[in-house]
Amino acid sequence: MSYQVSHFIHGQLIPVTGKTLEIYNPATGEVSGQVALADQSIIDNAVAAAKTAFTAWSGTTPLRRARVLFNFKMLLEKHIDELAQLVTKEHGKTLSDARGSVQRGIDVVEFVCGVPNLLKGSYSEDVATEMDSYSVRQPLGVCVGITPFNFPAMIPLWMFPMAIACGNTFVLKPSEKDPSCSIRLAQLLKEAGAPDGVLNVVQGDKAAVDMLLKHHDVKAVSFVGSTPVAEYVYNTAISHGKRVQAFGGAKNHCVVMPDADLEQAADAIVGAAYGSAGERCMAISVAVTIGDKVADELIKRIKPRVDKLVVGSGKDKTTEMGPLVTKAHQEKVKSYIDLGVKEGAELVIDGRDFKAKGFEKGFFIGASLFDKVKPEMRIYKEEIFGPVLSIVRVPDFNSALKLINEHEFGNGTAIFTGDGNAARTFANKVQVGMVGVNIPIPVPVAYHSFGGWKRSMFGDIHMHGMEGVQFYTKLKTITQKWLKDSKGTEFSMPTHH
Ligand code: NAD
């Protein structure tokens, strides 16, 4: 049955009016609903609701805010299967993968339940005679989150729970491709006891984003999406005086050393390259093999695993890889495979003609593997964001490190080895934000922080963990003295002499 997804402002769903976009079921290829597109008045209303709510919410004690978040965590746990189903329905990934991603979002909520402790300031007694100094972290005001299609629950949960725990209020603009989850999250937060206006959701595309980036009352913007949009969001929001963190695309390499356990490495690489149909910013899209023998042996192990890969509807419990999110994305990924062939890479496994039985109109593509990919090829340089793995053969460890360090992206990377010294040198020298040692997808846990380097991130402060607290607060330092006797007027810089 067709459904409509609208905005959630000041605790209420807003009836759909004006322009809409179609939402698809990626497994069947059918239109399943419509999503509203916010106009200026919707954006103004959402920001105004958040601005009004800020006064009382920022004055609510951190302990009371934490209690709301604790209720929210319990409600998320209760509704985890329902949220996972919403993810699968509009994104296409498998239910178990969707459930795992919601859980990773809940982990952040759990972390921010400790916000009274996270916000504790510092105090220095006697910074001068009878003078003390202390520092506190205070909220910013209305914060905005703009999120991508590939994690419709987890990435919003990286942002707004942390922001509101710190005393801010929030306007979320989710991806127009899978907008339903964000509304359910907002309803559950309301049920948990958050006052109206603390979290608002506006639906839309570029036009809605532009209105938010330029809005006078927005103080900070968190963005996750592709690199060209991240760079645009960063520059636009900065020039309008906002604090910004904008996370972009990726090309994540894993290095396979000659001493690696190749069975384990092949398992890890197949899961990390083809899980979620490669639509993860931490997916492995390049395997860098040290020496030809490693490449040949690795391919020998990847091929049978790919042959056995169950591709189909994400709702089917046996499915291991679902469809891509839209027809346009399916065509884009296929065109990259065409390009790779033209560029001279060796297509070892070709998933272009794959059809899922019973889902012939779905946006599927089979797992694909290129060997002998060269650094100058576009299939190496650009993010494909689909189930396409490239093997780049290099002669030694230093060539692998140089290759990774010269790539424009620096989100995640991994090394498979039994050699502690190689692993340590890799972790120490690689120019990438998140590094795995014998771990293919090293997404930091909620109490550490997530963020890439180079053109995978614009801004300075990573997401969740203590960096999240830093991003969503500003530091104030108070120096105080309770005067008994005035020492008269002083004109020089105060010192200890
Ligand atoms: P996208 O950049 O197309 O869209 C992201 C958000 O920006 C959406 O809400 C969209 O409505 C909005 N948007 C799109 N075009 C815009 C424009 N021209 N101006 C202003 N706003 C615009 O990204 P996507 O396709 O939804 O997501 C996939 C991308 O996200 C991949 O590149 C992936 O690597 C990246 N990603 C990065 C991370 C990370 O943490 N670095 C995590 C997840 C996804």
Coordinates of C-alpha atoms and ligand atoms in Angstrom, one line a residue:
M1 CA 0.0 0.0 0.0
S2 CA 1.3 3.4 -1.0
Y3 CA 2.3 5.7 1.9
Q4 CA 3.3 9.3 2.4
V5 CA 6.2 10.6 4.5
S6 CA 6.1 14.1 5.8
H7 CA 7.8 16.5 8.2
F8 CA 7.7 16.3 12.0
I9 CA 7.7 19.7 13.6
H10 CA 7.0 20.7 17.2
G11 CA 6.0 17.2 18.1
Q12 CA 3.4 16.9 15.2
L13 CA 3.3 15.3 11.8
I14 CA 2.7 17.9 9.2
P15 CA 0.2 17.0 6.4
V16 CA 1.8 16.6 2.9
T17 CA 1.3 19.6 0.7
G18 CA 3.2 20.9 -2.3
K19 CA 5.9 19.0 -4.1
T20 CA 6.8 15.3 -3.4
L21 CA 9.3 12.7 -4.6
E22 CA 8.8 9.0 -5.1
I23 CA 10.1 6.5 -2.7
Y24 CA 11.0 3.0 -4.1
N25 CA 11.1 -0.5 -2.8
P26 CA 14.6 -1.4 -4.2
A27 CA 13.9 -5.1 -4.1
T28 CA 10.8 -4.9 -6.4
G29 CA 11.7 -1.7 -8.2
E30 CA 8.2 -0.4 -7.5
V31 CA 7.2 3.0 -6.2
S32 CA 6.1 2.4 -2.6
G33 CA 5.3 5.9 -1.5
Q34 CA 5.9 9.7 -1.7
V35 CA 8.1 11.9 0.4
A36 CA 7.2 15.6 0.9
L37 CA 9.7 18.3 0.0
A38 CA 10.1 21.2 2.4
D39 CA 9.6 24.7 1.2
Q40 CA 10.9 27.8 3.0
S41 CA 7.9 28.1 5.4
I42 CA 8.4 24.5 6.5
I43 CA 12.1 25.1 7.1
D44 CA 11.3 28.3 9.0
N45 CA 8.7 26.6 11.2
A46 CA 11.1 23.7 12.0
V47 CA 14.0 26.0 13.0
A48 CA 11.6 28.3 14.9
A49 CA 10.2 25.3 16.9
A50 CA 13.8 24.2 17.7
K51 CA 14.8 27.8 18.7
T52 CA 11.8 28.2 21.0
A53 CA 12.4 24.8 22.6
F54 CA 16.1 25.6 23.2
T55 CA 15.4 28.0 26.0
A56 CA 13.8 25.5 28.3
W57 CA 15.8 22.4 27.1
S58 CA 19.2 24.0 27.5
G59 CA 18.0 25.0 31.0
T60 CA 17.0 21.5 31.9
T61 CA 19.6 19.8 34.0
P62 CA 21.9 17.3 32.3
L63 CA 20.6 14.6 34.6
R64 CA 17.0 15.1 33.5
R65 CA 18.1 15.2 29.8
A66 CA 19.9 12.0 30.3
R67 CA 16.8 10.4 31.8
V68 CA 14.9 11.2 28.6
L69 CA 17.7 9.6 26.5
F70 CA 17.7 6.6 28.8
N71 CA 13.9 6.2 28.1
F72 CA 14.7 6.7 24.4
K73 CA 17.3 3.9 24.4
M74 CA 14.8 1.5 26.0
L75 CA 12.2 2.4 23.4
L76 CA 14.7 1.9 20.6
E77 CA 15.6 -1.5 21.9
K78 CA 11.9 -2.4 22.1
H79 CA 11.3 -1.2 18.5
I80 CA 14.6 -2.4 17.0
D81 CA 12.9 -4.9 14.7
E82 CA 10.4 -2.4 13.4
L83 CA 13.1 0.1 12.7
A84 CA 15.2 -2.6 10.9
Q85 CA 12.2 -3.4 8.8
L86 CA 11.8 0.3 7.8
V87 CA 15.5 0.4 6.8
T88 CA 15.2 -2.8 4.7
K89 CA 12.0 -1.6 3.0
E90 CA 13.4 1.6 1.7
H91 CA 17.1 0.9 1.6
G92 CA 17.1 -2.7 0.5
K93 CA 19.9 -4.1 2.8
T94 CA 19.2 -7.4 4.7
L95 CA 17.2 -7.4 7.9
S96 CA 20.2 -8.6 10.0
D97 CA 22.4 -5.9 8.6
A98 CA 19.8 -3.3 9.2
R99 CA 19.3 -4.5 12.7
G100 CA 23.0 -4.3 13.4
S101 CA 23.1 -0.8 12.1
V102 CA 20.2 0.3 14.4
Q103 CA 22.1 -1.3 17.3
R104 CA 25.2 0.7 16.5
G105 CA 23.0 3.8 16.7
I106 CA 21.5 2.7 20.0
D107 CA 25.1 2.4 21.3
V108 CA 25.6 6.1 20.8
V109 CA 22.3 6.8 22.7
E110 CA 23.7 4.6 25.5
F111 CA 26.9 6.6 25.6
V112 CA 25.1 9.9 25.8
C113 CA 23.0 8.7 28.8
G114 CA 26.2 9.5 30.7
V115 CA 26.1 13.1 29.6
P116 CA 26.3 14.7 33.1
N117 CA 29.7 13.1 33.4
L118 CA 30.7 14.0 29.8
L119 CA 29.9 17.6 30.4
K120 CA 31.9 17.9 33.6
G121 CA 34.1 20.9 33.5
S122 CA 37.5 21.7 35.1
Y123 CA 38.3 23.9 38.1
S124 CA 41.6 25.6 39.1
E125 CA 41.8 27.0 42.5
D126 CA 44.1 30.0 43.3
V127 CA 45.0 31.0 39.8
A128 CA 46.0 34.2 41.5
T129 CA 45.6 35.3 45.1
E130 CA 42.1 34.4 46.2
M131 CA 41.2 34.0 42.5
D132 CA 39.7 30.8 40.9
S133 CA 39.1 29.8 37.4
Y134 CA 36.7 27.2 35.9
S135 CA 35.7 26.0 32.5
V136 CA 32.3 24.7 31.4
R137 CA 30.9 23.4 28.1
Q138 CA 27.6 25.1 27.0
P139 CA 25.2 24.2 24.2
L140 CA 25.3 26.0 20.8
G141 CA 21.5 26.4 20.0
V142 CA 19.7 25.0 17.0
C143 CA 21.9 22.3 15.3
V144 CA 21.1 20.7 11.9
G145 CA 21.9 17.1 10.7
I146 CA 21.9 16.2 7.0
T147 CA 22.2 12.4 6.4
P148 CA 22.8 10.0 3.6
F149 CA 20.7 7.1 2.3
N150 CA 22.9 4.3 3.4
F151 CA 22.3 4.4 7.2
P152 CA 18.8 5.9 7.7
A153 CA 18.7 5.1 11.4
M154 CA 22.4 4.8 12.5
I155 CA 23.7 8.1 11.1
P156 CA 20.9 10.3 12.5
L157 CA 21.5 8.5 15.8
W158 CA 25.2 9.5 15.6
M159 CA 24.0 13.1 15.6
F160 CA 20.9 14.2 17.4
P161 CA 21.1 12.2 20.6
M162 CA 24.6 13.7 21.3
A163 CA 23.4 17.2 20.3
I164 CA 20.3 17.2 22.5
A165 CA 22.1 15.5 25.4
C166 CA 24.4 18.5 25.4
G167 CA 21.4 20.8 25.6
N168 CA 20.9 21.8 22.0
T169 CA 17.8 21.4 19.9
F170 CA 17.8 19.8 16.4
V171 CA 16.5 19.8 12.9
L172 CA 17.2 16.6 11.0
K173 CA 17.1 16.4 7.1
P174 CA 17.3 12.7 6.2
S175 CA 17.9 11.3 2.8
E176 CA 14.9 11.6 0.5
K177 CA 15.5 8.0 -0.6
D178 CA 14.6 6.4 2.7
P179 CA 12.9 9.0 4.9
S180 CA 10.6 6.9 7.1
C181 CA 13.0 5.9 9.8
S182 CA 13.7 9.5 10.8
I183 CA 10.0 10.1 11.5
R184 CA 9.8 7.0 13.7
L185 CA 12.9 8.0 15.6
A186 CA 11.3 11.4 16.3
Q187 CA 8.1 9.8 17.5
L188 CA 10.0 7.5 19.8
L189 CA 12.0 10.4 21.3
K190 CA 8.7 12.3 22.0
E191 CA 7.4 9.2 23.7
A192 CA 10.6 9.1 25.7
G193 CA 9.7 12.5 27.2
A194 CA 11.5 15.0 24.9
P195 CA 9.6 18.2 24.8
D196 CA 8.1 19.3 21.5
G197 CA 10.5 21.1 19.3
V198 CA 13.7 19.4 20.7
L199 CA 13.9 17.2 17.6
N200 CA 12.2 18.2 14.3
V201 CA 12.5 16.4 11.0
V202 CA 12.2 18.1 7.6
Q203 CA 12.1 16.1 4.4
G204 CA 13.6 17.4 1.2
D205 CA 16.6 17.5 -1.2
K206 CA 19.2 20.1 -2.1
A207 CA 16.7 23.0 -1.8
A208 CA 15.9 22.1 1.8
V209 CA 19.6 21.7 2.6
D210 CA 20.4 25.1 1.1
M211 CA 17.7 26.8 3.2
L212 CA 19.0 25.2 6.3
L213 CA 22.7 26.0 5.6
K214 CA 21.8 29.7 5.2
H215 CA 19.3 30.0 8.0
H216 CA 20.2 32.8 10.4
D217 CA 19.1 30.8 13.5
V218 CA 21.1 27.6 12.8
K219 CA 24.3 27.4 14.8
A220 CA 25.9 24.2 13.7
V221 CA 25.7 21.7 10.8
S222 CA 26.6 18.0 10.8
F223 CA 26.7 16.4 7.3
V224 CA 27.3 12.9 6.1
G225 CA 27.2 12.1 2.3
S226 CA 29.3 12.1 -0.8
T227 CA 32.5 14.2 -1.1
P228 CA 31.3 16.9 -3.6
V229 CA 28.2 17.6 -1.5
A230 CA 30.2 17.5 1.8
E231 CA 32.6 20.1 0.4
Y232 CA 29.8 22.3 -0.8
V233 CA 27.9 22.0 2.5
Y234 CA 31.1 22.8 4.4
N235 CA 32.0 25.9 2.4
T236 CA 28.4 27.2 2.3
A237 CA 27.7 26.7 6.0
I238 CA 31.1 28.1 7.1
S239 CA 30.5 31.2 5.0
H240 CA 27.2 31.6 6.8
G241 CA 28.9 31.5 10.2
K242 CA 28.0 27.9 11.2
R243 CA 30.2 25.4 13.0
V244 CA 30.5 22.5 10.5
Q245 CA 31.6 18.8 10.3
A246 CA 31.0 17.4 6.9
F247 CA 31.9 13.7 6.1
G248 CA 32.4 12.6 2.6
G249 CA 33.0 9.6 0.4
A250 CA 35.6 6.9 0.6
K251 CA 37.8 4.3 -1.2
N252 CA 38.9 2.0 1.5
H253 CA 42.0 -0.2 0.9
C254 CA 43.0 -3.3 2.7
V255 CA 46.5 -4.6 2.5
V256 CA 47.0 -8.4 2.3
M257 CA 50.5 -9.3 3.4
P258 CA 52.2 -12.6 2.3
D259 CA 52.0 -13.9 5.9
A260 CA 48.3 -13.2 6.3
D261 CA 45.9 -16.1 7.0
L262 CA 44.3 -16.0 3.5
E263 CA 41.2 -18.0 4.5
Q264 CA 40.4 -15.4 7.2
A265 CA 41.3 -12.5 4.9
A266 CA 39.1 -13.8 2.1
D267 CA 36.1 -14.2 4.5
A268 CA 36.7 -10.7 5.9
I269 CA 37.2 -9.1 2.4
V270 CA 34.1 -10.7 0.9
G271 CA 31.9 -9.6 3.8
A272 CA 33.4 -6.1 3.8
A273 CA 33.3 -5.6 0.0
Y274 CA 29.8 -7.0 -0.8
G275 CA 27.9 -6.6 2.5
S276 CA 25.2 -4.0 2.2
A277 CA 25.9 -4.3 -1.6
G278 CA 29.0 -2.2 -1.0
E279 CA 26.9 0.8 0.0
R280 CA 28.9 1.5 3.2
C281 CA 31.3 4.3 3.6
M282 CA 33.6 1.8 5.4
A283 CA 33.2 -0.9 2.7
I284 CA 36.5 -2.4 1.4
S285 CA 36.6 -1.5 -2.3
V286 CA 40.3 -2.1 -3.0
A287 CA 42.5 -5.1 -1.9
V288 CA 46.2 -4.3 -2.2
T289 CA 48.1 -7.6 -2.5
I290 CA 51.8 -7.8 -1.8
G291 CA 53.2 -9.9 -4.6
D292 CA 51.5 -11.8 -7.4
K293 CA 51.3 -15.1 -5.4
V294 CA 49.1 -13.4 -2.7
A295 CA 46.8 -12.0 -5.4
D296 CA 46.4 -15.3 -7.2
E297 CA 45.8 -17.2 -3.9
L298 CA 43.3 -14.6 -2.7
I299 CA 41.3 -14.6 -5.9
K300 CA 41.2 -18.4 -5.7
R301 CA 39.5 -18.0 -2.3
I302 CA 37.2 -15.1 -3.1
K303 CA 35.7 -16.7 -6.2
P304 CA 34.0 -19.7 -4.5
R305 CA 32.7 -17.4 -1.7
V306 CA 31.2 -15.1 -4.2
D307 CA 29.6 -18.0 -6.1
K308 CA 27.9 -19.0 -2.9
L309 CA 26.7 -15.5 -2.1
V310 CA 22.9 -15.3 -1.7
V311 CA 21.7 -12.2 -3.4
G312 CA 18.0 -11.3 -3.1
S313 CA 15.4 -9.4 -1.2
G314 CA 16.7 -8.1 2.1
K315 CA 13.5 -9.3 3.7
D316 CA 14.4 -13.0 3.0
K317 CA 16.3 -14.4 6.0
T318 CA 18.7 -16.3 3.8
T319 CA 19.8 -13.3 1.8
E320 CA 23.3 -12.1 2.3
M321 CA 23.3 -9.2 -0.2
G322 CA 20.3 -7.0 -1.2
P323 CA 19.7 -4.7 -4.1
L324 CA 21.1 -1.2 -4.7
V325 CA 19.1 1.7 -3.5
T326 CA 17.7 3.1 -6.8
K327 CA 17.7 2.4 -10.5
A328 CA 19.9 5.4 -11.1
H329 CA 22.5 4.0 -8.7
Q330 CA 22.3 0.5 -10.2
E331 CA 23.0 2.1 -13.6
K332 CA 25.9 4.1 -12.2
V333 CA 27.5 1.0 -10.7
K334 CA 27.1 -1.0 -13.9
S335 CA 28.6 1.9 -15.9
Y336 CA 31.7 1.8 -13.7
I337 CA 32.1 -1.9 -14.5
D338 CA 31.8 -1.1 -18.2
L339 CA 34.5 1.6 -17.7
G340 CA 36.8 -0.8 -15.8
V341 CA 36.7 -3.2 -18.8
K342 CA 37.4 -0.3 -21.2
E343 CA 40.3 0.9 -19.0
G344 CA 41.9 -2.5 -19.3
A345 CA 41.3 -4.0 -15.8
E346 CA 40.6 -7.8 -15.8
L347 CA 37.0 -8.5 -14.9
V348 CA 37.2 -11.8 -13.0
I349 CA 33.6 -11.8 -11.8
D350 CA 30.9 -9.9 -13.7
G351 CA 27.7 -9.1 -11.8
R352 CA 26.2 -6.8 -14.4
D353 CA 23.6 -9.2 -15.8
F354 CA 22.5 -10.6 -12.4
K355 CA 18.7 -11.0 -11.9
A356 CA 17.2 -12.0 -8.6
K357 CA 14.7 -14.8 -9.0
G358 CA 11.2 -13.4 -8.4
F359 CA 12.5 -9.9 -8.2
E360 CA 13.5 -9.3 -11.8
K361 CA 12.6 -5.6 -11.7
G362 CA 14.6 -4.9 -8.5
F363 CA 17.7 -2.8 -8.5
F364 CA 20.1 -5.8 -8.2
I365 CA 23.6 -6.2 -9.4
G366 CA 25.8 -9.2 -8.7
A367 CA 29.1 -9.1 -6.8
S368 CA 31.9 -8.1 -9.2
L369 CA 35.7 -8.5 -9.0
F370 CA 38.4 -6.7 -11.0
D371 CA 42.0 -7.8 -11.0
K372 CA 45.1 -5.9 -12.2
V373 CA 43.6 -2.5 -11.5
K374 CA 46.1 0.3 -11.9
P375 CA 46.2 3.5 -9.8
E376 CA 45.6 5.7 -12.9
M377 CA 42.2 4.1 -13.7
R378 CA 39.0 5.9 -12.8
I379 CA 37.6 2.7 -11.3
Y380 CA 40.5 3.0 -8.8
K381 CA 40.4 6.7 -8.2
E382 CA 36.6 7.2 -7.8
E383 CA 34.1 5.9 -5.3
I384 CA 31.7 3.4 -6.9
F385 CA 29.6 2.6 -3.8
G386 CA 28.5 -0.8 -5.1
P387 CA 29.5 -4.4 -4.8
V388 CA 32.7 -4.0 -6.9
L389 CA 36.1 -5.0 -5.5
S390 CA 39.3 -4.1 -7.2
I391 CA 42.6 -5.9 -6.7
V392 CA 45.7 -3.8 -7.1
R393 CA 49.0 -5.8 -7.2
V394 CA 52.1 -4.1 -5.6
P395 CA 55.5 -5.6 -5.0
D396 CA 56.0 -4.7 -1.4
F397 CA 54.7 -3.1 1.8
N398 CA 56.1 0.3 1.2
S399 CA 54.4 0.5 -2.2
A400 CA 51.1 -0.4 -0.6
L401 CA 51.5 2.3 2.0
K402 CA 52.5 4.9 -0.6
L403 CA 49.5 3.9 -2.8
I404 CA 47.0 4.4 0.1
N405 CA 48.6 7.6 1.3
E406 CA 48.4 9.1 -2.2
H407 CA 44.7 8.4 -2.6
E408 CA 42.5 11.5 -2.2
F409 CA 40.2 9.7 0.3
G410 CA 41.2 8.6 3.8
N411 CA 38.2 7.2 5.5
G412 CA 39.0 3.6 6.6
T413 CA 41.7 1.0 5.8
A414 CA 42.9 -2.4 7.1
I415 CA 45.9 -4.7 7.0
F416 CA 45.8 -8.4 7.2
T417 CA 49.0 -9.8 8.6
G418 CA 50.5 -12.0 11.3
D419 CA 53.5 -9.6 11.6
G420 CA 53.1 -7.2 14.5
N421 CA 55.8 -4.9 13.3
A422 CA 54.2 -4.5 9.9
A423 CA 50.8 -3.9 11.5
R424 CA 52.3 -1.3 13.8
T425 CA 54.2 0.5 11.1
F426 CA 51.0 0.5 9.0
A427 CA 48.8 1.9 11.8
N428 CA 51.5 4.6 12.5
K429 CA 52.2 5.7 9.0
V430 CA 49.0 5.4 7.1
Q431 CA 47.2 8.7 6.3
V432 CA 43.7 7.4 7.0
G433 CA 41.3 8.2 9.9
M434 CA 40.2 4.7 10.9
V435 CA 42.5 1.7 10.8
G436 CA 41.8 -2.0 11.2
V437 CA 44.4 -4.6 12.0
N438 CA 43.0 -7.9 10.9
I439 CA 39.6 -6.1 11.1
P440 CA 38.0 -5.3 7.8
I441 CA 35.5 -2.6 8.8
P442 CA 37.1 -0.7 11.7
V443 CA 34.1 1.5 12.6
P444 CA 34.9 3.0 16.1
V445 CA 32.6 2.1 18.9
A446 CA 30.2 4.8 20.3
Y447 CA 32.7 6.0 23.1
H448 CA 35.5 6.5 20.5
S449 CA 34.9 8.9 17.6
F450 CA 34.2 8.3 13.9
G451 CA 35.8 10.3 11.2
G452 CA 38.0 10.1 8.1
W453 CA 41.0 12.2 6.8
K454 CA 41.8 14.0 3.6
R455 CA 38.8 14.4 1.3
S456 CA 36.7 12.0 3.4
M457 CA 36.1 14.8 5.9
F458 CA 35.8 18.6 5.9
G459 CA 36.1 20.2 9.4
D460 CA 38.1 19.3 12.4
I461 CA 36.0 17.4 14.9
H462 CA 34.9 13.8 14.5
M463 CA 31.5 12.4 15.4
H464 CA 30.3 10.8 18.6
G465 CA 32.5 9.9 21.6
M466 CA 34.2 12.8 23.3
E467 CA 34.7 14.6 20.0
G468 CA 30.9 14.7 19.7
V469 CA 30.6 16.5 23.0
Q470 CA 33.2 19.0 21.8
F471 CA 31.4 19.6 18.5
Y472 CA 28.0 20.2 20.1
T473 CA 29.2 22.5 22.9
K474 CA 31.3 25.7 23.3
L475 CA 33.8 26.2 26.0
K476 CA 33.4 29.0 28.5
T477 CA 36.1 29.9 31.1
I478 CA 35.2 31.9 34.2
T479 CA 37.7 33.6 36.3
Q480 CA 36.3 34.8 39.6
K481 CA 37.3 36.7 42.7
W482 CA 35.1 37.8 45.6
L483 CA 36.7 41.1 46.6
K484 CA 37.2 42.1 50.2
D485 CA 39.3 45.2 49.6
S486 CA 39.9 47.0 46.3
K487 CA 43.6 47.3 45.3
G488 CA 42.8 50.3 43.1
T489 CA 42.7 50.6 39.3
E490 CA 45.2 48.5 37.3
F491 CA 46.1 49.3 33.7
S492 CA 48.7 46.6 32.9
M493 CA 48.2 43.0 31.9
P494 CA 47.5 41.0 35.1
T495 CA 50.4 38.6 35.9
H496 CA 51.7 36.8 39.0
H497 CA 54.5 39.3 39.6
Ligands
NAD1 P1 24.6 12.5 -1.1 O1 25.7 13.3 -0.9 O2 23.9 12.3 -2.4 O3 23.4 13.0 -0.1 C1 23.6 13.2 1.3 C2 22.6 14.2 1.7 O4 22.8 15.5 1.1 C3 21.1 13.8 1.5 O5 20.4 14.2 2.6 C4 20.8 14.6 0.2 O6 19.4 15.0 0.2 C5 21.6 15.9 0.4 N1 22.1 16.4 -1.0 C6 22.3 15.6 -2.1 N2 22.7 16.4 -3.1 C7 22.9 17.7 -2.5 C8 23.3 18.9 -3.1 N3 23.7 19.0 -4.3 N4 23.3 20.0 -2.2 C9 22.9 19.9 -1.0 N5 22.5 18.7 -0.4 C10 22.4 17.6 -1.2 O7 25.0 11.0 -0.5 P2 24.1 9.7 -0.5 O8 24.1 9.2 -1.9 O9 22.9 9.8 0.2 O10 25.1 8.8 0.4 C11 26.2 8.0 -0.1 C12 27.5 8.8 0.1 O11 27.6 9.1 1.5 C13 28.7 8.0 -0.3 O12 29.6 8.9 -1.0 C14 29.3 7.5 1.0 O13 30.6 7.3 1.0 C15 29.0 8.7 1.9 N6 29.0 8.3 3.3 C16 30.0 8.8 4.1 C17 30.0 8.4 5.4 C18 31.2 8.9 6.3 O14 31.0 8.8 7.5 N7 32.2 9.4 5.7 C19 29.0 7.6 6.0 C20 28.0 7.2 5.1 C21 28.0 7.5 3.8

